[in-house]
PDB file of C-alpha atoms in Angstrom:
ATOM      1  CA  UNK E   1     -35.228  32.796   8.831  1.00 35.00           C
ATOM      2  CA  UNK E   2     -35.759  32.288  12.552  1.00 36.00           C
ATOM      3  CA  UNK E   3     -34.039  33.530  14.796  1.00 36.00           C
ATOM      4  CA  UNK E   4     -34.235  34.320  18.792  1.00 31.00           C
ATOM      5  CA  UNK E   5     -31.868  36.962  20.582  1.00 41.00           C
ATOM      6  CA  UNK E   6     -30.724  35.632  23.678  1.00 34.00           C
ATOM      7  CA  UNK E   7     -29.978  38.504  26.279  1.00 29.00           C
ATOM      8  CA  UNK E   8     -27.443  36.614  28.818  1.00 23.00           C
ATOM      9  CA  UNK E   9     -26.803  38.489  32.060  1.00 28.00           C
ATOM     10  CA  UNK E  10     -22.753  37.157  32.445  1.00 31.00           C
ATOM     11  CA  UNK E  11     -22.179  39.379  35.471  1.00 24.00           C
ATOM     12  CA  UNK E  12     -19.273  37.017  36.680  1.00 30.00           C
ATOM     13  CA  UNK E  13     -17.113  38.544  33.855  1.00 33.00           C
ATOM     14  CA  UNK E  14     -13.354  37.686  34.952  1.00 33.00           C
ATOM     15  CA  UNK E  15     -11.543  40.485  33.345  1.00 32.00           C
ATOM     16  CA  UNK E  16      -9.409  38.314  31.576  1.00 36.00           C
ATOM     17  CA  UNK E  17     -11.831  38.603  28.818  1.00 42.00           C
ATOM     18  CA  UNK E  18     -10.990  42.762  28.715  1.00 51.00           C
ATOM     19  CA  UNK E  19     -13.466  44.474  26.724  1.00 51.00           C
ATOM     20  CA  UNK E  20     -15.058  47.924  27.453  1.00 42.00           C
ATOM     21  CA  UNK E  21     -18.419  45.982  29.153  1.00 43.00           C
ATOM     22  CA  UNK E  22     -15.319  45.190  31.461  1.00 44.00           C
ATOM     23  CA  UNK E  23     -13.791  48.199  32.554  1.00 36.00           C
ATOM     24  CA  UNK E  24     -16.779  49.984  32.296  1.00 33.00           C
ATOM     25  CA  UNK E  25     -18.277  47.863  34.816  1.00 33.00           C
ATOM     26  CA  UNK E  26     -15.423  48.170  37.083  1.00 33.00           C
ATOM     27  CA  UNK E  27     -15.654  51.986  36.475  1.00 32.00           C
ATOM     28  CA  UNK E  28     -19.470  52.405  37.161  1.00 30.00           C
ATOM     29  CA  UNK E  29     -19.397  51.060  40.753  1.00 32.00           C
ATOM     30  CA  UNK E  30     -17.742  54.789  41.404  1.00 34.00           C
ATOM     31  CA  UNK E  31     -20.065  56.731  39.803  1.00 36.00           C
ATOM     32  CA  UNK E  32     -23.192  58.371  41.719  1.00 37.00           C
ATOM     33  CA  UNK E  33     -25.558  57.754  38.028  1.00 37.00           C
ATOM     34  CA  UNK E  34     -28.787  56.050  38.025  1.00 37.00           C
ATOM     35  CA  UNK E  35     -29.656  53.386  35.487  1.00 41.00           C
ATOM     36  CA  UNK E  36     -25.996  52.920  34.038  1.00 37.00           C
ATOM     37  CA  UNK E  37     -25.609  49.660  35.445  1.00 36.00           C
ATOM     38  CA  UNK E  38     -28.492  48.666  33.731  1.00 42.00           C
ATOM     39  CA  UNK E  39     -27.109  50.049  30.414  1.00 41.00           C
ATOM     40  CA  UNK E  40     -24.185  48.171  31.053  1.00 42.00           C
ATOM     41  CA  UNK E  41     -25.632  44.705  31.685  1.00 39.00           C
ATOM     42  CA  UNK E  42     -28.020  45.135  28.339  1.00 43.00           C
ATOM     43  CA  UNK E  43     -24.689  45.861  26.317  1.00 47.00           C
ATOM     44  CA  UNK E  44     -22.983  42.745  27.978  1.00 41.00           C
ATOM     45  CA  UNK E  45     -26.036  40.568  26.891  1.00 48.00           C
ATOM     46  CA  UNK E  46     -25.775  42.211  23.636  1.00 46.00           C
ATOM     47  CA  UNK E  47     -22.193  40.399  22.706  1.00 45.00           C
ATOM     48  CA  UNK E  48     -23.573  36.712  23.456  1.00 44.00           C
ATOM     49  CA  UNK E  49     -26.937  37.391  21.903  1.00 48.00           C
ATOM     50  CA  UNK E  50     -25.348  38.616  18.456  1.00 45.00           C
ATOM     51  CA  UNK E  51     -23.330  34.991  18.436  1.00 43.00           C
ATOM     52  CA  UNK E  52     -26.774  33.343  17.769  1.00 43.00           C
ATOM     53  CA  UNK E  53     -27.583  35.746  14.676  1.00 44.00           C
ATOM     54  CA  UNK E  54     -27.067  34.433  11.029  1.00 42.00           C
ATOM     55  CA  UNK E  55     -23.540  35.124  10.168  1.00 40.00           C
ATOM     56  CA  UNK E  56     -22.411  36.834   6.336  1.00 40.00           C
ATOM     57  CA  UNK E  57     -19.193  37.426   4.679  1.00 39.00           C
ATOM     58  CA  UNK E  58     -21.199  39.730   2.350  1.00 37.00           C
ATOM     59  CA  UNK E  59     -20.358  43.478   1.793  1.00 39.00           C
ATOM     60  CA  UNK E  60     -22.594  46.112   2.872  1.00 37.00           C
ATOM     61  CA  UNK E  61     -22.807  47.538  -0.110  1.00 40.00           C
ATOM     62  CA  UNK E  62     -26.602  48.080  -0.289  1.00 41.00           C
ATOM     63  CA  UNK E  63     -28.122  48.017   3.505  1.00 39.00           C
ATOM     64  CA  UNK E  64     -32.099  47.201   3.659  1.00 39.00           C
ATOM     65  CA  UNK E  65     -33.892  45.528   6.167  1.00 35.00           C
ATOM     66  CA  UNK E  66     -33.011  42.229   5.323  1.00 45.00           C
ATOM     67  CA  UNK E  67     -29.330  42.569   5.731  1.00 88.00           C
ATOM     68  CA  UNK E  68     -29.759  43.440   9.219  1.00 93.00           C
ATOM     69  CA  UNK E  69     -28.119  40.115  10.501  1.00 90.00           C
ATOM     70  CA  UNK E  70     -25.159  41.901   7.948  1.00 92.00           C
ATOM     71  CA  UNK E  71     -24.419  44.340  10.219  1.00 94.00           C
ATOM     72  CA  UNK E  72     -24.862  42.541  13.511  1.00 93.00           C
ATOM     73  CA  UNK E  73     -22.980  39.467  12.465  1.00 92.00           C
ATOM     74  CA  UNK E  74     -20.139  41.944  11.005  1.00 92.00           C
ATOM     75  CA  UNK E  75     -20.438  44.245  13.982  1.00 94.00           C
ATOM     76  CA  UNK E  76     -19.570  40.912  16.226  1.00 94.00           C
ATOM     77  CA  UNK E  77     -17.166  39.638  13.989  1.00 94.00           C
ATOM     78  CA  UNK E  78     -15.195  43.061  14.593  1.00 94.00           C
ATOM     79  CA  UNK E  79     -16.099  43.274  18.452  1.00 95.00           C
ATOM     80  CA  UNK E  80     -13.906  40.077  18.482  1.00 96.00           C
ATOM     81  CA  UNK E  81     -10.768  41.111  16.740  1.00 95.00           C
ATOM     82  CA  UNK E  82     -11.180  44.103  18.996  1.00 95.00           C
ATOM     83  CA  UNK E  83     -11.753  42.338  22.445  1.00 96.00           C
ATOM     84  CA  UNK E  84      -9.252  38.933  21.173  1.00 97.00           C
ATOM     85  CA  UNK E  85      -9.765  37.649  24.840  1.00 96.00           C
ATOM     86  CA  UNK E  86     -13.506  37.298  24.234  1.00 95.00           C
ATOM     87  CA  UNK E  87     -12.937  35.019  21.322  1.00 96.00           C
ATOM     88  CA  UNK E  88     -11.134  33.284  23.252  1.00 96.00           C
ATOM     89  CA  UNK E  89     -13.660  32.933  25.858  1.00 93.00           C
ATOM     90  CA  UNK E  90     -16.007  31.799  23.500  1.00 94.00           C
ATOM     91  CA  UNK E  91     -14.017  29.275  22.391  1.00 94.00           C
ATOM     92  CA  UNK E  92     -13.305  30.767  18.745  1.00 96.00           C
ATOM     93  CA  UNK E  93      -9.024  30.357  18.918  1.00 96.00           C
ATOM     94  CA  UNK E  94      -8.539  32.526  15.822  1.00 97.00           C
ATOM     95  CA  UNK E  95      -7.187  35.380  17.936  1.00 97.00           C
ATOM     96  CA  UNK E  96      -5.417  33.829  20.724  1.00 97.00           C
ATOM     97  CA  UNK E  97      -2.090  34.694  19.659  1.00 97.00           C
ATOM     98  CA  UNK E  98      -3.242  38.354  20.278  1.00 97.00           C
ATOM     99  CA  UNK E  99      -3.515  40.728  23.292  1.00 97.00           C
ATOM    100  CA  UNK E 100      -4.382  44.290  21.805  1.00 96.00           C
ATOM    101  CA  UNK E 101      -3.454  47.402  24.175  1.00 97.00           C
ATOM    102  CA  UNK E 102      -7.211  48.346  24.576  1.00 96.00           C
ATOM    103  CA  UNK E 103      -6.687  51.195  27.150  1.00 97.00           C
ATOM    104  CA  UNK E 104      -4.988  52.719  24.872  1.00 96.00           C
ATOM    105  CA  UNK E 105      -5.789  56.373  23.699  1.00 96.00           C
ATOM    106  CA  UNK E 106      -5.359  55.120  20.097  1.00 96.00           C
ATOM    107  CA  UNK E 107      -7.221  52.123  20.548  1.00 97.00           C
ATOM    108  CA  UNK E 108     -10.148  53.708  21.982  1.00 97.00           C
ATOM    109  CA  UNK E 109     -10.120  56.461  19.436  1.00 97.00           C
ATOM    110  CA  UNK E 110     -10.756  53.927  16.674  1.00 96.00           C
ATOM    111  CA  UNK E 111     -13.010  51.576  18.689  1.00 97.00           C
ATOM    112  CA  UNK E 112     -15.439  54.888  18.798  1.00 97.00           C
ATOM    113  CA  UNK E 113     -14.870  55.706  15.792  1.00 96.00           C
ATOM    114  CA  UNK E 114     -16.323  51.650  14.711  1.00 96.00           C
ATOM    115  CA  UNK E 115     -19.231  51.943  16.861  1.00 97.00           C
ATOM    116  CA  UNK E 116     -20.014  55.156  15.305  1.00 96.00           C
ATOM    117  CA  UNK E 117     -19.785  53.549  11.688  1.00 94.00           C
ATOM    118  CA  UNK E 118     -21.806  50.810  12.947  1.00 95.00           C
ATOM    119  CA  UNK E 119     -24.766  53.510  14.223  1.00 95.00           C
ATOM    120  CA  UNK E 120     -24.667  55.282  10.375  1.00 93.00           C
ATOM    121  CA  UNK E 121     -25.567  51.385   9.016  1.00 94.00           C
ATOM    122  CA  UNK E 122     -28.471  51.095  10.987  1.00 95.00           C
ATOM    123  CA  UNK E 123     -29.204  54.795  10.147  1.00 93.00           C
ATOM    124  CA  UNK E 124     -30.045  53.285   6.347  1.00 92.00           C
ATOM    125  CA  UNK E 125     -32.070  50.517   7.661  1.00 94.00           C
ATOM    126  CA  UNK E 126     -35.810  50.918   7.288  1.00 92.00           C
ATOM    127  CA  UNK E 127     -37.001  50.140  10.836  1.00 94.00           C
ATOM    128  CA  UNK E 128     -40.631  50.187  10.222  1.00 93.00           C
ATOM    129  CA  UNK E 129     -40.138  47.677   8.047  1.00 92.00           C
ATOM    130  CA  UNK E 130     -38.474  45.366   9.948  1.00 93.00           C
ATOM    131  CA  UNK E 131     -40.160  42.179  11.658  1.00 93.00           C
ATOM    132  CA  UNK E 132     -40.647  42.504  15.160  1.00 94.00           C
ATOM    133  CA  UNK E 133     -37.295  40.138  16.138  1.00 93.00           C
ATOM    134  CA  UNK E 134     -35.629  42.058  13.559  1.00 93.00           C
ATOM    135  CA  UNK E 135     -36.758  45.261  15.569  1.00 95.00           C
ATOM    136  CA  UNK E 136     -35.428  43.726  18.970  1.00 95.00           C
ATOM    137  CA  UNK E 137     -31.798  42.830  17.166  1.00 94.00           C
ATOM    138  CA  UNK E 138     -31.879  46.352  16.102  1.00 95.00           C
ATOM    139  CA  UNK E 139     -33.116  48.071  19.328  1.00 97.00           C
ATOM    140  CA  UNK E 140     -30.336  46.390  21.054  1.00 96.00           C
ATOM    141  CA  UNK E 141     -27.497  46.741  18.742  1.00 96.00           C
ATOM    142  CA  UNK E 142     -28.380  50.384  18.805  1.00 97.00           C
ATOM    143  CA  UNK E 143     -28.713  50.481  22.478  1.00 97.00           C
ATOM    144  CA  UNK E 144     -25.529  49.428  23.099  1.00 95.00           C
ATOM    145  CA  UNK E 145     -23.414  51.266  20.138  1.00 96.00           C
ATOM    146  CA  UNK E 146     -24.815  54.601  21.986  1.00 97.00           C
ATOM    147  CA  UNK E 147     -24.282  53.460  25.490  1.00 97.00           C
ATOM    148  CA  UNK E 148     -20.826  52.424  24.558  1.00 95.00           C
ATOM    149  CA  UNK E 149     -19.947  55.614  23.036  1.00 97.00           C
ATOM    150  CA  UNK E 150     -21.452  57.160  26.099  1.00 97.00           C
ATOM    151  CA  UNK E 151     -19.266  55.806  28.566  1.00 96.00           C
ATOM    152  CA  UNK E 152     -15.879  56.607  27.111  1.00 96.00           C
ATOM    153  CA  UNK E 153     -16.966  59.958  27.978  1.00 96.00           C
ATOM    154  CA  UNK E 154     -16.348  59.239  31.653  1.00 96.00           C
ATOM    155  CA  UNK E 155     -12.701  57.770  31.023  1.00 96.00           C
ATOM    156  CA  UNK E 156     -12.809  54.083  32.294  1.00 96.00           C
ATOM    157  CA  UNK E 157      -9.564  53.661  30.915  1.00 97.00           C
ATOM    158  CA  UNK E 158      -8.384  55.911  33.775  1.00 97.00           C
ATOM    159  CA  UNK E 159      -9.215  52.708  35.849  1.00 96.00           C
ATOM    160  CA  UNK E 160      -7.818  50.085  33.865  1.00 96.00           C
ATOM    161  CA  UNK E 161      -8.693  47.071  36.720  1.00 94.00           C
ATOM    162  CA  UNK E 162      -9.682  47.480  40.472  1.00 92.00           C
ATOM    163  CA  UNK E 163      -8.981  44.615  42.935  1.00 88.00           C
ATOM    164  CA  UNK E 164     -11.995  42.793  42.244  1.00 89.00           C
ATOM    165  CA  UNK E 165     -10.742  41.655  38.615  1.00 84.00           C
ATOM    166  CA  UNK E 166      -8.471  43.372  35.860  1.00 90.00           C
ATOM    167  CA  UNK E 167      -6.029  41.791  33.359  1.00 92.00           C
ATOM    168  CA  UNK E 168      -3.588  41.702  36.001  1.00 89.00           C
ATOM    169  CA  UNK E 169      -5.551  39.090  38.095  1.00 83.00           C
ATOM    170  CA  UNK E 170      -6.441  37.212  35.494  1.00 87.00           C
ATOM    171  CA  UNK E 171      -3.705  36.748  32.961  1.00 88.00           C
ATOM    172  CA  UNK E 172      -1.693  34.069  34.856  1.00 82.00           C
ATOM    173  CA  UNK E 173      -4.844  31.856  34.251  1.00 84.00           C
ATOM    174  CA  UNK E 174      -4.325  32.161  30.589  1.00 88.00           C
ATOM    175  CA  UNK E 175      -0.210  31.093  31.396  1.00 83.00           C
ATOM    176  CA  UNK E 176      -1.682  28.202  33.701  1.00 82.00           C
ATOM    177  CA  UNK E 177      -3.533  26.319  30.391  1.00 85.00           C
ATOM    178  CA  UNK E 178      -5.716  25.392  32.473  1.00 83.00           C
ATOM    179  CA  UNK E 179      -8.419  28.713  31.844  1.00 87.00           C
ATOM    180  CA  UNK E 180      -9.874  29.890  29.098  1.00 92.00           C
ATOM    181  CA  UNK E 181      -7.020  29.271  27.113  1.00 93.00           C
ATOM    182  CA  UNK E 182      -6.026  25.222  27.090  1.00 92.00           C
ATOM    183  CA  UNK E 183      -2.898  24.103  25.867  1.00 90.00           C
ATOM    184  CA  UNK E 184      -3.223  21.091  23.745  1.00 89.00           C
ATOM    185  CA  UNK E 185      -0.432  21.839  20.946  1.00 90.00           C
ATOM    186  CA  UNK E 186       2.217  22.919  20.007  1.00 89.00           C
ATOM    187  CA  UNK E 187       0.111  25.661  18.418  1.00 94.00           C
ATOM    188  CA  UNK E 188      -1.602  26.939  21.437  1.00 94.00           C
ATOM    189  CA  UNK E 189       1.039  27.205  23.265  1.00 91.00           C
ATOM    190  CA  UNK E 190       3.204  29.032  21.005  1.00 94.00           C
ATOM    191  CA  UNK E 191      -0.166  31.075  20.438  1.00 96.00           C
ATOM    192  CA  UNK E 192       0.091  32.066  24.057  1.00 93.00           C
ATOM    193  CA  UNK E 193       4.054  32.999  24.200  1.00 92.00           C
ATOM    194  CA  UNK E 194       2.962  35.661  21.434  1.00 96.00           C
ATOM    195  CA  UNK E 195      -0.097  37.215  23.515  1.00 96.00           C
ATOM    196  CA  UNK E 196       2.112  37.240  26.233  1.00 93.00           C
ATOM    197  CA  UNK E 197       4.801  39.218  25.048  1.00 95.00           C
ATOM    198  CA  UNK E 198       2.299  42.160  24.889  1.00 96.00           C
ATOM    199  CA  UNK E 199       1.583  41.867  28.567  1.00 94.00           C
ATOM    200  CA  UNK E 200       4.388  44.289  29.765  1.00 94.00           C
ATOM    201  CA  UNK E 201       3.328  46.836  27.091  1.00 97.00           C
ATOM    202  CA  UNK E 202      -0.647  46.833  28.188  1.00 97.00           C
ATOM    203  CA  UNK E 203       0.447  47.167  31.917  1.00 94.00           C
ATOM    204  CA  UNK E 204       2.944  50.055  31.184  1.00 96.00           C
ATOM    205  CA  UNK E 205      -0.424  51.704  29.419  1.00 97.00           C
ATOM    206  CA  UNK E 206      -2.089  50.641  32.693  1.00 97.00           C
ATOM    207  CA  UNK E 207       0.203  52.752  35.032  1.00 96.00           C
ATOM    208  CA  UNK E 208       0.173  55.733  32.856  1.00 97.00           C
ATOM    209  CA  UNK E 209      -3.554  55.802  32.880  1.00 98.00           C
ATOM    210  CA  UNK E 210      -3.397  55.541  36.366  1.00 97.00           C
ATOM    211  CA  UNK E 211      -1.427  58.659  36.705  1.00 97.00           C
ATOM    212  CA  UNK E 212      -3.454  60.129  34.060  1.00 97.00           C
ATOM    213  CA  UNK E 213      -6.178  59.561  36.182  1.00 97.00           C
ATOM    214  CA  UNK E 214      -4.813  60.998  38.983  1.00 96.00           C
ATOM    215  CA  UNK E 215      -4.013  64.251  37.142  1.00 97.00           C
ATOM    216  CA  UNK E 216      -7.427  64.273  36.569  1.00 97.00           C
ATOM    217  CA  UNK E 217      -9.119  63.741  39.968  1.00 96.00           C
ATOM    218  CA  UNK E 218     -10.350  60.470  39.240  1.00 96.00           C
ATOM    219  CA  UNK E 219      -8.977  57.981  41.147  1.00 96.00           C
ATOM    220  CA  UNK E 220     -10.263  54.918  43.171  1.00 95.00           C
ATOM    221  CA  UNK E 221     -10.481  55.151  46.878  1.00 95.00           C
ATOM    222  CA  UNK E 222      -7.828  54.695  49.175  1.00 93.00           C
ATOM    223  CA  UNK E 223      -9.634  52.173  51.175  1.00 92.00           C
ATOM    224  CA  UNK E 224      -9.925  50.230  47.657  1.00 91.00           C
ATOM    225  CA  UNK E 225      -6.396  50.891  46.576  1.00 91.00           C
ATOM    226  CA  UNK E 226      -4.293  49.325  49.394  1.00 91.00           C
ATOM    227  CA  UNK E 227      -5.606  46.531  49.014  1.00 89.00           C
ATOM    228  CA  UNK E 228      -4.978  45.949  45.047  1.00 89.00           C
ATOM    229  CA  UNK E 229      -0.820  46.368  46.020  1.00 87.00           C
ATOM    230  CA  UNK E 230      -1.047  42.869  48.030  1.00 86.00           C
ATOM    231  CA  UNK E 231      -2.334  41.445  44.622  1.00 82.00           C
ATOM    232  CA  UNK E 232       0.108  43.067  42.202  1.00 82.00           C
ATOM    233  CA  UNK E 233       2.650  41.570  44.589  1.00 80.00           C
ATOM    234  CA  UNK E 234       1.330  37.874  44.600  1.00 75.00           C
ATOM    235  CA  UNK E 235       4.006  35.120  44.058  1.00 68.00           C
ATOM    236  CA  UNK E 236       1.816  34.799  40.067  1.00 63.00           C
ATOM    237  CA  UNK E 237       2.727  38.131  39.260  1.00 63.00           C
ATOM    238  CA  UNK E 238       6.305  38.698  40.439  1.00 67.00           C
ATOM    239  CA  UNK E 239       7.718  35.236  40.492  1.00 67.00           C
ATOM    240  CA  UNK E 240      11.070  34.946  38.422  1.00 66.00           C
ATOM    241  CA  UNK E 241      10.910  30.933  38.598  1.00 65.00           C
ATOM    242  CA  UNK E 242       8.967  30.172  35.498  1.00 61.00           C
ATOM    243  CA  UNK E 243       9.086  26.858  35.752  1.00 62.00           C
ATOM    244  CA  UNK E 244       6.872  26.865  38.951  1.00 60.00           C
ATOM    245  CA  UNK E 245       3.720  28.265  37.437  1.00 60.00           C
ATOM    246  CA  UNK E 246       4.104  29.324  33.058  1.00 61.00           C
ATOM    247  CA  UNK E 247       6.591  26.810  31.954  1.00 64.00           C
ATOM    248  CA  UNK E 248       4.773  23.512  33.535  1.00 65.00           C
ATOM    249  CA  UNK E 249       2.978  22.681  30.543  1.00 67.00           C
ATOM    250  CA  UNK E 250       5.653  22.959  28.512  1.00 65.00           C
ATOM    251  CA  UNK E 251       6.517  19.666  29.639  1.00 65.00           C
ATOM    252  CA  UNK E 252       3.379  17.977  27.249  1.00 63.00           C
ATOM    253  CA  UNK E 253       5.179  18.414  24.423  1.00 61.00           C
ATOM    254  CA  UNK E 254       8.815  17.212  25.450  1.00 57.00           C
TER     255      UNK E 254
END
């Protein structure tokens, strides 16, 4: 089986699509460390480039070389009930009724606790063995499972968006139709009314990392900060007429 990993540098990420590549990007433009950037762009590259790997249902009840493309393909069928907003930007609609709270201490406890699960697979796989493609899938997957892991030990969640992109910013595009997330049935829109009702709860997990963060010393800088209020007061974001900008595609299915 042939197969070529694609390593796609997406560094126009929107935030909408709110996985830990994300908000640890948003995170590392704070931190004085060399070559995490770099980390972070292979891990983003990393989450396209396992779409193009052979795909199992399979268990993983016996792990040898050749089930390799197992473990990635499970490993990125999790990543995307994890990070639901990928799928979506990926086009796979399975998920778009669902906005997980993915700053959450809870959900960042078990996220680690996946990628670690994921790192005791490849453990059992006999590297030598493995072609050399198979040996790039594998370099990378590992790559990224550690860097992951890694960066949770800075806190990004402390910093869940910055005013250069953040759920915040980009979640009225999803309430538009006319982003990621297109409304063209009854099904997709109802799809969105349930992701949406979990807005409130991720941006009241939002201000009490913020706070949490500021307990903590680690906080953006002021200079940065005054101008993210202008934004969290745009007419998109505090609006009460619903009609003007969420409800107008209601009207396709009067």
């Amino acid at each position: 089986m042939k197969r070529i990993l694609k390593i796609i540098f997406k560094i126009n990420r929107d935030y909408g699509q709110e996985s830990p590549n994300n908000t640890y990007f948003c995170f590392i433009k704070f931190l004085p460390m060399k070559n995490i950037l770099s980390k972070g762009i292979l891990g983003i590259g990393l989450m396209i480039g396992l779409a193009s790997c052979k795909k199992s249902d399979s268990p993983l009840t016996k792990v040898t070389p050749s089930n390799l493309d197992s473990i990635a393909a499970r490993y990125y069928e999790q990543y995307l009930k994890l990070y639901p907003l990928d799928a979506t930007a990926q086009g796979d609609i399975r998920y778009n009724d669902q906005l997980p709270i993915n700053i959450d201490k809870d959900f960042i406890s078990g996220e680690i606790a996946f990628y670690s699960s994921v790192q005791k697979q490849l453990e059992q796989v006999d590297y030598k063995s493995l072609p050399d493609e198979d040996k790039v899938v594998y370099d990378v997957l590992d790559y990224s499972l550690k860097d992951k892991i890694e960066a949770y030990a800075y806190h990004p969640e402390y910093i869940p968006f910055t005013q250069f992109g953040g759920l915040p910013l980009t979640f009225p595009l999803y309430g538009s139709g006319q982003g990621n997330q297109p409304f063209k049935t009854e099904k997709d829109y109802s799809d969105w009314l349930k992701r949406m009702e979990k807005f409130p709860e991720w941006m009241n997990a939002a201000a009490d990392n913020f706070r949490e963060g500021v307990n903590n010393k680690m906080v953006l800088p002021k200079k940065l900060v005054v101008k993210m209020i202008p934004q969290m007061k745009a007419e998109e974001i505090t609006t009460t007429d619903m009609e003007k900008i969420f409800l107008r595609t209601r009207k396709k299915f009067s």
